[in-house]
């Protein structure tokens, strides 16, 4: 994951359409492309670095699959920042529920809950329902006979 937010680089909202992202990209390229600027060497280096970020953001956010992967990583980073990781818990130690969720008791009396969908999407952080702690769920994904990914 990048050290900077690709949506911020392109000055768009994470819910922006591809057309909005494209418009912003073209506007920023016109503004920051090193060949379009009349500046000294040091300023050109800065402009080149900014242009490279803009181009990298476009290369990721303009492709549906890459954008989905980036959004997933972005959500995971946000969860990790919001919830301190208290422990690592193996999925085999969690209780499975018919609704597709796994749960594990927290020391505060609440419980950590994570869905199969989150695990299949690569999100492995389960926040507590009561306190600010979270656990990292240890699991592996296998393909079942239908070709679907299943956490185990």
Coordinates of C-alpha atoms in Angstrom, one line a residue:
X1 CA 0.0 0.0 0.0
X2 CA 1.2 3.5 -0.9
X3 CA 2.4 5.9 1.8
X4 CA -0.1 8.5 0.4
X5 CA -3.8 8.2 -0.3
X6 CA -4.4 7.8 -4.1
X7 CA -7.8 9.5 -3.9
X8 CA -6.2 12.6 -2.2
X9 CA -3.5 12.6 -4.9
X10 CA -6.1 12.9 -7.6
X11 CA -8.3 15.2 -5.4
X12 CA -11.4 13.0 -5.7
X13 CA -13.7 11.4 -3.2
X14 CA -13.3 7.6 -2.7
X15 CA -16.9 7.3 -4.1
X16 CA -16.0 9.2 -7.3
X17 CA -17.0 7.6 -10.6
X18 CA -14.3 6.6 -13.2
X19 CA -15.3 9.7 -15.2
X20 CA -14.7 12.0 -12.3
X21 CA -11.3 10.4 -11.6
X22 CA -10.4 10.7 -15.3
X23 CA -11.3 14.4 -15.4
X24 CA -9.3 15.2 -12.3
X25 CA -6.3 13.1 -13.6
X26 CA -6.3 15.0 -16.9
X27 CA -6.5 18.4 -15.1
X28 CA -3.6 17.5 -12.7
X29 CA -1.5 16.1 -15.5
X30 CA -1.8 19.4 -17.4
X31 CA -0.8 21.3 -14.2
X32 CA 2.1 19.1 -13.1
X33 CA 3.7 17.4 -16.2
X34 CA 7.4 18.3 -16.1
X35 CA 7.5 19.1 -19.8
X36 CA 4.7 21.7 -19.4
X37 CA 6.5 23.6 -16.7
X38 CA 9.0 26.4 -17.1
X39 CA 11.1 25.9 -13.9
X40 CA 14.6 25.3 -12.7
X41 CA 16.1 21.8 -12.0
X42 CA 15.0 21.6 -8.3
X43 CA 11.4 22.7 -9.1
X44 CA 11.4 20.2 -12.0
X45 CA 12.4 17.4 -9.7
X46 CA 9.5 18.3 -7.4
X47 CA 7.0 18.5 -10.3
X48 CA 8.3 15.2 -11.6
X49 CA 7.7 13.5 -8.2
X50 CA 4.2 15.0 -8.0
X51 CA 3.5 13.9 -11.6
X52 CA 4.7 10.3 -10.8
X53 CA 2.3 10.2 -7.8
X54 CA -0.6 11.4 -10.0
X55 CA 0.3 8.8 -12.7
X56 CA 0.5 6.0 -10.1
X57 CA -2.8 7.0 -8.7
X58 CA -4.4 6.9 -12.1
X59 CA -2.9 3.6 -13.0
X60 CA -4.4 2.1 -9.9
X61 CA -7.8 3.8 -9.7
X62 CA -8.6 3.6 -13.4
X63 CA -8.6 -0.2 -13.4
X64 CA -11.6 -1.8 -11.7
X65 CA -9.7 -4.8 -10.2
X66 CA -6.8 -2.7 -8.9
X67 CA -9.2 -0.1 -7.5
X68 CA -11.1 -2.8 -5.6
X69 CA -7.9 -4.2 -4.2
X70 CA -6.6 -0.7 -3.2
X71 CA -10.0 0.1 -1.5
X72 CA -9.8 -3.2 0.4
X73 CA -6.2 -2.4 1.6
X74 CA -7.3 1.2 2.5
X75 CA -10.2 -0.1 4.6
X76 CA -7.9 -2.6 6.4
X77 CA -5.4 0.1 7.2
X78 CA -8.2 2.3 8.6
X79 CA -9.5 -0.6 10.8
X80 CA -5.9 -1.2 12.0
X81 CA -5.5 2.5 12.9
X82 CA -8.9 2.6 14.7
X83 CA -8.6 -0.6 16.7
X84 CA -5.4 -1.6 18.5
X85 CA -4.6 -5.3 17.8
X86 CA -4.9 -7.1 21.1
X87 CA -4.0 -10.6 20.0
X88 CA -3.8 -13.1 17.1
X89 CA -6.6 -15.7 17.1
X90 CA -6.7 -18.8 15.0
X91 CA -10.0 -19.2 13.2
X92 CA -10.3 -22.7 14.6
X93 CA -10.6 -21.1 18.1
X94 CA -13.5 -19.0 17.0
X95 CA -17.2 -20.0 17.1
X96 CA -18.9 -20.3 13.7
X97 CA -22.5 -19.0 13.3
X98 CA -25.1 -20.0 10.7
X99 CA -25.2 -16.3 9.5
X100 CA -21.6 -16.7 8.2
X101 CA -19.9 -14.9 11.1
X102 CA -17.2 -16.0 13.4
X103 CA -17.0 -14.8 17.0
X104 CA -14.5 -14.9 19.9
X105 CA -15.0 -13.7 23.5
X106 CA -13.2 -10.5 24.5
X107 CA -11.8 -10.0 28.0
X108 CA -14.2 -7.0 28.4
X109 CA -17.2 -9.3 28.1
X110 CA -18.0 -8.3 24.5
X111 CA -16.9 -10.4 21.6
X112 CA -14.9 -10.1 18.4
X113 CA -17.0 -10.7 15.3
X114 CA -15.8 -11.2 11.7
X115 CA -17.7 -12.3 8.6
X116 CA -16.7 -14.9 6.1
X117 CA -17.1 -12.2 3.4
X118 CA -14.5 -10.0 5.2
X119 CA -12.1 -13.0 5.4
X120 CA -12.6 -13.9 1.8
X121 CA -11.8 -10.2 0.9
X122 CA -8.6 -10.4 2.9
X123 CA -9.8 -8.3 5.8
X124 CA -8.5 -10.2 8.9
X125 CA -9.2 -7.7 11.7
X126 CA -12.1 -8.4 14.0
X127 CA -13.1 -5.4 16.3
X128 CA -14.7 -6.0 19.7
X129 CA -18.4 -5.2 19.9
X130 CA -18.0 -3.4 23.2
X131 CA -14.4 -2.0 23.7
X132 CA -11.8 -0.6 21.4
X133 CA -9.7 -3.8 21.1
X134 CA -9.4 -6.0 18.0
X135 CA -7.8 -9.3 17.1
X136 CA -6.1 -10.5 13.9
X137 CA -7.8 -13.7 12.7
X138 CA -5.3 -16.3 11.5
X139 CA -6.7 -18.4 8.6
X140 CA -6.0 -19.6 5.1
X141 CA -8.3 -19.5 2.1
X142 CA -8.9 -22.7 0.0
X143 CA -11.0 -23.2 -3.1
X144 CA -14.0 -25.5 -2.5
X145 CA -15.4 -27.8 -5.2
X146 CA -17.5 -24.9 -6.7
X147 CA -14.3 -22.8 -7.2
X148 CA -15.4 -20.4 -4.4
X149 CA -12.9 -19.2 -1.8
X150 CA -13.5 -20.4 1.8
X151 CA -11.7 -19.3 4.9
X152 CA -10.3 -22.2 7.0

